[in-house]
Amino acid sequence: MLVFKDDGDVISSDAEIKVQGNAIVLYYGREIWAGQIASSAFMVDAIVHDNGGRNDVGLLALLTPQQNAVHEDSDFSERDDESMSRCGGTTQAANYQFTLAVSTPGEVNDCTTGVTGRPRIAPVEAQGPTDIIINEVEADNPKQDEQEFIELKNLGAMEKSLDQYTLVLYAGNRATPSAYNVIPLTGQTIGANGYFVIGSSQVPNADLTFRWVRNNLRNEVGGVALYYGKETQLRIGMPVTRISMVDAIAYTTTSRSLKGYYGQKLKNFINLFIPGQTIIFEDPNHNGRENESMSRCFFTDPFKSSSYHLLDATPGKLNACGYSPKSIDKVIIGG
């Protein structure tokens, strides 16, 4: 077992796990020494993690490409001994299969509460049908933000009316987070196992176009929520409501919002909007992509932040989840 720091050098060649480590790799049939540069050769399994709210692009690209790091949030639970526990399958080098849960060294992982673990606030639950979900969001792109879009997916085997569905866009970094756009979907339909794209006139496969070509989704801290029910209760300027909410995703497009005063505002927004979940950082520098999106991969549970990964944008098409669900079981940092 090796622990790598963020410049790729070995911190430890034994099983001691240090807080500043950013990757843990299991090798077989390879000689290892302290000071060695990170490598995927002879790698059996790996997890890339952080506890400072940032992704290490180099280690991610090398060890777990096209994935986000697992973030062990010290404020996640009332208990201090949470761990990153494998709950989503047994694929090797799959960060997305790890979730925060109460640590259980030497015992079966505590996956009973999914990604939410034991949060301070009761986790949000769908308040309506769950066969239509938010599948992909592009909130920020280079230059003039002309390619922003929201994609819904129909999980059902029949065409479905979007009557009574409404999208609401929230500004999360206001003193009181509130809605800045309300998009009724009544009168629209979505095909069987199909997609419905809301985007600017510059977005390929857009089924419904925004009023403006540019800057339709807020930069910095924002949220996209899908509601089912009478849209009369939903209006621009309203504070966050979870009544009739069936899916939602919270995001930020700047690392500044993850720390200090802004980080506290972000946490307050999460607790109001999707308690028990985490923010998705749409990093404009992620893997050198110029037009990445927050794409849902492999899991269809509503509100599940860990289902989203930064990948090439594919509006109206199958998400670019190129890695297959392929083993490290759990990781406890600084218990």
Coordinates of C-alpha atoms in Angstrom, one line a residue:
M1 CA 0.0 0.0 0.0
L2 CA 1.3 3.4 -1.0
V3 CA 0.2 6.9 0.0
F4 CA 1.0 9.7 -2.5
K5 CA 1.0 13.4 -1.9
D6 CA -0.2 15.9 -4.4
D7 CA 3.1 16.2 -6.3
G8 CA 3.1 12.5 -6.9
D9 CA 5.9 11.5 -4.6
V10 CA 5.5 8.6 -2.1
I11 CA 4.8 9.7 1.5
S12 CA 4.8 6.2 3.0
S13 CA 5.4 2.7 1.7
D14 CA 3.6 1.1 4.5
A15 CA 0.0 1.1 5.6
E16 CA 0.2 4.3 7.6
I17 CA -2.2 6.8 6.1
K18 CA -1.4 10.5 6.5
V19 CA -3.8 13.4 6.4
Q20 CA -1.9 15.2 3.7
G21 CA -2.0 12.2 1.3
N22 CA -4.0 12.6 -1.9
A23 CA -4.0 9.1 -3.2
I24 CA -3.8 5.5 -1.9
V25 CA -2.8 2.8 -4.3
L26 CA -2.7 -0.9 -4.0
Y27 CA 0.0 -2.6 -6.2
Y28 CA 0.8 -6.3 -6.8
G29 CA 4.1 -7.7 -8.1
R30 CA 6.1 -4.4 -8.0
E31 CA 9.0 -3.2 -5.9
I32 CA 8.2 0.1 -4.2
W33 CA 10.5 2.6 -2.4
A34 CA 10.1 5.9 -0.6
G35 CA 10.4 8.9 -2.9
Q36 CA 9.0 7.0 -5.9
I37 CA 6.9 8.9 -8.4
A38 CA 3.3 7.9 -8.8
S39 CA 2.6 5.3 -11.5
S40 CA -0.3 3.2 -12.6
A41 CA 1.9 0.3 -13.6
F42 CA 1.0 -3.0 -11.8
M43 CA -1.8 -1.0 -10.0
V44 CA -4.6 -3.2 -8.6
D45 CA -6.7 -0.5 -7.0
A46 CA -6.6 3.2 -6.1
I47 CA -8.6 6.0 -4.5
V48 CA -7.8 9.7 -4.9
H49 CA -9.1 11.8 -2.1
D50 CA -8.8 15.2 -0.5
N51 CA -9.9 16.9 2.7
G52 CA -9.3 20.5 1.5
G53 CA -12.0 20.9 -1.1
R54 CA -9.8 20.7 -4.2
N55 CA -9.0 18.1 -6.9
D56 CA -5.5 17.1 -7.7
V57 CA -5.7 17.0 -11.5
G58 CA -2.4 15.1 -12.0
L59 CA -3.2 12.2 -9.7
L60 CA -6.7 12.0 -11.0
A61 CA -5.6 11.8 -14.6
L62 CA -3.0 9.2 -13.8
L63 CA -4.8 6.9 -11.3
T64 CA -8.5 7.5 -11.7
P65 CA -9.1 9.4 -15.0
Q66 CA -12.3 11.3 -15.7
Q67 CA -13.3 11.2 -12.0
N68 CA -13.5 13.6 -9.1
A69 CA -11.6 13.0 -5.9
V70 CA -13.4 11.7 -2.9
H71 CA -13.8 14.6 -0.4
E72 CA -13.7 13.7 3.3
D73 CA -15.5 16.6 4.8
S74 CA -14.7 17.1 8.5
D75 CA -18.2 18.7 9.0
F76 CA -20.0 15.9 7.3
S77 CA -21.2 14.1 10.5
E78 CA -21.7 14.7 14.2
R79 CA -19.1 12.0 14.6
D80 CA -15.4 12.6 13.9
D81 CA -14.7 9.0 12.8
E82 CA -16.3 9.0 9.4
S83 CA -14.5 7.1 6.6
M84 CA -14.6 6.9 2.8
S85 CA -16.3 3.6 2.4
R86 CA -16.9 1.6 -0.7
C87 CA -20.6 1.2 -1.2
G88 CA -21.3 1.5 -5.0
G89 CA -19.7 -1.7 -6.3
T90 CA -16.3 -3.4 -6.6
T91 CA -14.8 -1.7 -9.6
Q92 CA -11.1 -1.0 -9.2
A93 CA -9.9 2.6 -9.2
A94 CA -13.4 4.0 -9.0
N95 CA -13.6 7.0 -6.7
Y96 CA -17.3 7.3 -7.5
Q97 CA -18.0 4.1 -5.6
F98 CA -16.9 5.6 -2.3
T99 CA -19.2 7.5 0.1
L100 CA -18.8 9.1 3.5
A101 CA -20.1 6.8 6.2
V102 CA -19.4 5.9 9.9
S103 CA -16.1 4.1 10.0
T104 CA -16.2 0.3 10.6
P105 CA -12.6 -1.0 10.5
G106 CA -12.6 -4.8 10.0
E107 CA -16.4 -4.9 9.7
V108 CA -18.9 -4.6 6.9
N109 CA -19.1 -1.1 5.6
D110 CA -22.0 1.0 6.9
C111 CA -23.8 1.7 3.6
T112 CA -27.3 1.8 5.0
T113 CA -27.7 5.5 4.6
G114 CA -25.9 5.9 1.2
V115 CA -24.0 9.0 0.4
T116 CA -25.5 11.0 3.3
G117 CA -24.0 8.9 6.1
R118 CA -25.4 10.4 9.3
P119 CA -25.8 14.1 8.5
R120 CA -26.6 16.8 11.0
I121 CA -29.8 17.5 9.1
A122 CA -32.3 15.0 7.7
P123 CA -31.5 14.2 4.1
V124 CA -33.7 15.6 1.3
E125 CA -36.1 13.1 -0.3
A126 CA -38.1 13.3 -3.5
Q127 CA -41.5 14.8 -3.1
G128 CA -43.1 13.3 -6.2
P129 CA -42.3 10.9 -9.1
T130 CA -38.7 9.9 -9.6
D131 CA -38.7 8.7 -13.2
I132 CA -37.6 12.1 -14.5
I133 CA -34.1 13.1 -13.2
I134 CA -31.5 15.8 -13.8
N135 CA -29.0 14.1 -15.9
E136 CA -26.4 16.7 -17.0
V137 CA -25.7 20.3 -16.3
E138 CA -23.3 22.7 -18.0
A139 CA -23.2 25.9 -15.9
D140 CA -20.0 27.5 -17.1
N141 CA -18.0 27.4 -20.3
P142 CA -15.2 29.4 -21.9
K143 CA -15.5 32.9 -23.3
Q144 CA -19.2 34.0 -23.4
D145 CA -21.1 31.2 -21.8
E146 CA -23.2 30.4 -24.9
Q147 CA -23.2 26.6 -24.4
E148 CA -24.9 26.3 -21.0
F149 CA -27.7 23.7 -20.7
I150 CA -29.7 21.4 -18.4
E151 CA -30.5 17.9 -19.5
L152 CA -33.3 15.8 -18.1
K153 CA -33.6 12.0 -18.5
N154 CA -36.6 9.8 -18.7
L155 CA -36.0 6.5 -16.8
G156 CA -39.2 5.0 -18.0
A157 CA -39.9 2.8 -21.1
M158 CA -42.7 5.0 -22.4
E159 CA -42.9 8.6 -23.6
K160 CA -43.8 10.9 -20.8
S161 CA -45.5 14.3 -20.6
L162 CA -43.6 17.0 -18.7
D163 CA -46.9 18.6 -17.6
Q164 CA -46.6 20.0 -14.0
Y165 CA -42.8 19.7 -14.1
T166 CA -40.9 23.0 -13.5
L167 CA -37.2 23.8 -13.3
V168 CA -36.0 26.4 -10.8
L169 CA -32.6 28.0 -10.9
Y170 CA -31.2 29.3 -7.6
A171 CA -28.5 31.8 -6.7
G172 CA -26.8 30.1 -3.7
N173 CA -24.4 32.9 -2.6
R174 CA -27.0 35.5 -1.8
A175 CA -27.6 36.4 1.8
T176 CA -30.8 34.5 1.4
P177 CA -30.5 32.0 -1.5
S178 CA -33.3 32.6 -3.9
A179 CA -34.7 31.7 -7.3
Y180 CA -33.5 33.8 -10.3
N181 CA -35.3 31.8 -13.1
V182 CA -38.4 29.6 -13.2
I183 CA -38.9 27.4 -16.3
P184 CA -42.3 25.6 -16.6
L185 CA -42.2 22.5 -18.7
T186 CA -45.9 22.0 -19.1
G187 CA -46.7 21.2 -22.8
Q188 CA -43.4 19.4 -23.4
T189 CA -42.8 15.6 -23.7
I190 CA -39.7 13.4 -23.2
G191 CA -39.2 10.2 -25.2
A192 CA -38.9 6.7 -23.7
N193 CA -35.5 6.4 -22.0
G194 CA -34.8 9.7 -23.7
Y195 CA -33.4 13.2 -23.0
F196 CA -34.9 16.7 -22.8
V197 CA -32.4 19.6 -23.2
I198 CA -33.0 23.1 -22.1
G199 CA -30.3 25.4 -23.4
S200 CA -29.4 28.4 -25.5
S201 CA -29.9 28.5 -29.2
Q202 CA -26.2 27.6 -29.6
V203 CA -26.6 24.3 -27.8
P204 CA -27.0 21.2 -30.0
N205 CA -30.1 19.1 -29.5
A206 CA -31.9 21.8 -27.4
D207 CA -35.6 21.0 -27.1
L208 CA -36.4 24.2 -25.3
T209 CA -34.3 27.4 -25.6
F210 CA -33.5 29.9 -22.9
R211 CA -34.6 33.5 -23.6
W212 CA -31.0 34.7 -23.7
V213 CA -28.1 33.3 -25.7
R214 CA -25.5 33.9 -22.9
N215 CA -25.2 33.6 -19.2
N216 CA -28.4 31.7 -18.4
L217 CA -26.9 29.7 -15.5
R218 CA -25.4 31.5 -12.7
N219 CA -21.6 31.3 -12.1
E220 CA -20.1 30.8 -8.7
V221 CA -22.6 29.0 -6.3
G222 CA -25.9 27.9 -7.9
G223 CA -28.5 25.2 -7.8
V224 CA -30.8 23.5 -10.3
A225 CA -34.0 22.0 -8.9
L226 CA -36.8 20.0 -10.6
Y227 CA -40.3 20.2 -9.1
Y228 CA -43.5 18.3 -9.8
G229 CA -46.8 20.0 -9.0
K230 CA -48.6 23.2 -9.6
E231 CA -46.1 25.8 -10.7
T232 CA -48.0 28.7 -9.2
Q233 CA -46.1 28.4 -6.0
L234 CA -42.8 28.7 -7.8
R235 CA -41.7 32.3 -8.6
I236 CA -38.6 34.3 -9.2
G237 CA -37.2 35.8 -6.0
M238 CA -38.6 33.1 -3.8
P239 CA -36.4 31.5 -1.1
V240 CA -35.4 27.8 -1.4
T241 CA -38.3 25.4 -1.0
R242 CA -38.1 21.6 -1.0
I243 CA -41.9 21.2 -1.3
S244 CA -42.6 19.2 -4.4
M245 CA -38.9 18.9 -5.3
V246 CA -38.0 15.7 -7.1
D247 CA -34.4 16.2 -7.9
A248 CA -31.7 18.8 -7.5
I249 CA -28.0 19.5 -8.0
A250 CA -25.8 22.2 -6.4
Y251 CA -22.6 23.5 -8.0
T252 CA -19.9 26.1 -7.9
T253 CA -17.7 27.3 -10.7
T254 CA -15.0 28.9 -8.5
S255 CA -12.7 27.5 -5.8
R256 CA -13.1 30.7 -3.9
S257 CA -16.5 29.6 -2.8
L258 CA -15.2 26.5 -1.1
K259 CA -13.2 28.2 1.7
G260 CA -13.6 30.7 4.6
Y261 CA -16.5 33.1 4.6
Y262 CA -17.7 32.0 1.2
G263 CA -17.4 28.3 2.2
Q264 CA -19.7 28.9 5.1
K265 CA -22.3 30.5 2.9
L266 CA -22.0 27.5 0.6
K267 CA -22.6 25.1 3.5
N268 CA -25.7 27.2 4.5
F269 CA -27.0 26.9 1.0
I270 CA -26.5 23.1 0.9
N271 CA -28.3 22.7 4.2
L272 CA -31.3 24.6 2.8
F273 CA -31.2 23.1 -0.7
I274 CA -30.0 19.4 -0.6
P275 CA -29.1 18.6 3.1
G276 CA -26.8 15.7 3.5
Q277 CA -25.3 16.1 0.0
T278 CA -22.2 18.0 -1.3
I279 CA -21.4 20.7 -3.8
I280 CA -20.1 19.8 -7.3
F281 CA -17.2 22.0 -8.4
E282 CA -17.3 22.5 -12.1
D283 CA -13.6 23.2 -12.4
P284 CA -12.8 25.1 -15.6
N285 CA -9.3 23.6 -15.6
H286 CA -10.4 20.0 -15.1
N287 CA -8.3 17.8 -17.3
G288 CA -7.8 20.6 -19.7
R289 CA -11.3 20.4 -21.0
E290 CA -12.8 23.6 -22.5
N291 CA -16.4 22.5 -22.3
E292 CA -17.0 20.0 -19.6
S293 CA -20.4 19.3 -17.9
M294 CA -21.5 17.8 -14.6
S295 CA -22.7 14.4 -15.9
R296 CA -24.6 11.7 -14.1
C297 CA -23.0 8.3 -14.3
F298 CA -24.2 4.8 -13.3
F299 CA -26.6 5.9 -10.5
T300 CA -30.1 7.3 -11.0
D301 CA -31.0 8.1 -7.4
P302 CA -32.4 11.7 -7.1
F303 CA -30.3 14.2 -5.2
K304 CA -27.2 12.0 -5.2
S305 CA -24.3 14.4 -5.7
S306 CA -21.7 11.6 -5.9
S307 CA -23.4 10.4 -9.2
Y308 CA -22.0 13.4 -11.1
H309 CA -18.6 13.6 -12.7
L310 CA -16.9 16.2 -14.9
L311 CA -16.9 14.9 -18.4
D312 CA -17.2 16.1 -22.0
A313 CA -20.6 17.8 -22.5
T314 CA -23.0 15.6 -24.5
P315 CA -26.4 17.5 -24.6
G316 CA -29.2 15.1 -25.8
K317 CA -26.9 12.1 -25.9
L318 CA -25.6 9.4 -23.7
N319 CA -23.2 10.8 -21.1
A320 CA -19.5 10.3 -21.6
C321 CA -19.0 7.9 -18.7
G322 CA -16.2 6.2 -20.5
Y323 CA -14.8 4.3 -17.5
S324 CA -16.8 1.1 -16.7
P325 CA -17.9 0.2 -13.2
K326 CA -14.5 -2.3 -12.9
S327 CA -10.3 -3.2 -4.3
I328 CA -9.8 -0.9 -1.7
D329 CA -12.7 -1.2 0.7
K330 CA -12.6 1.8 3.0
V331 CA -10.3 4.7 4.0
I332 CA -10.1 6.4 7.4
I333 CA -8.1 9.6 7.5
G334 CA -7.0 11.2 10.7
G335 CA -9.6 9.2 12.7

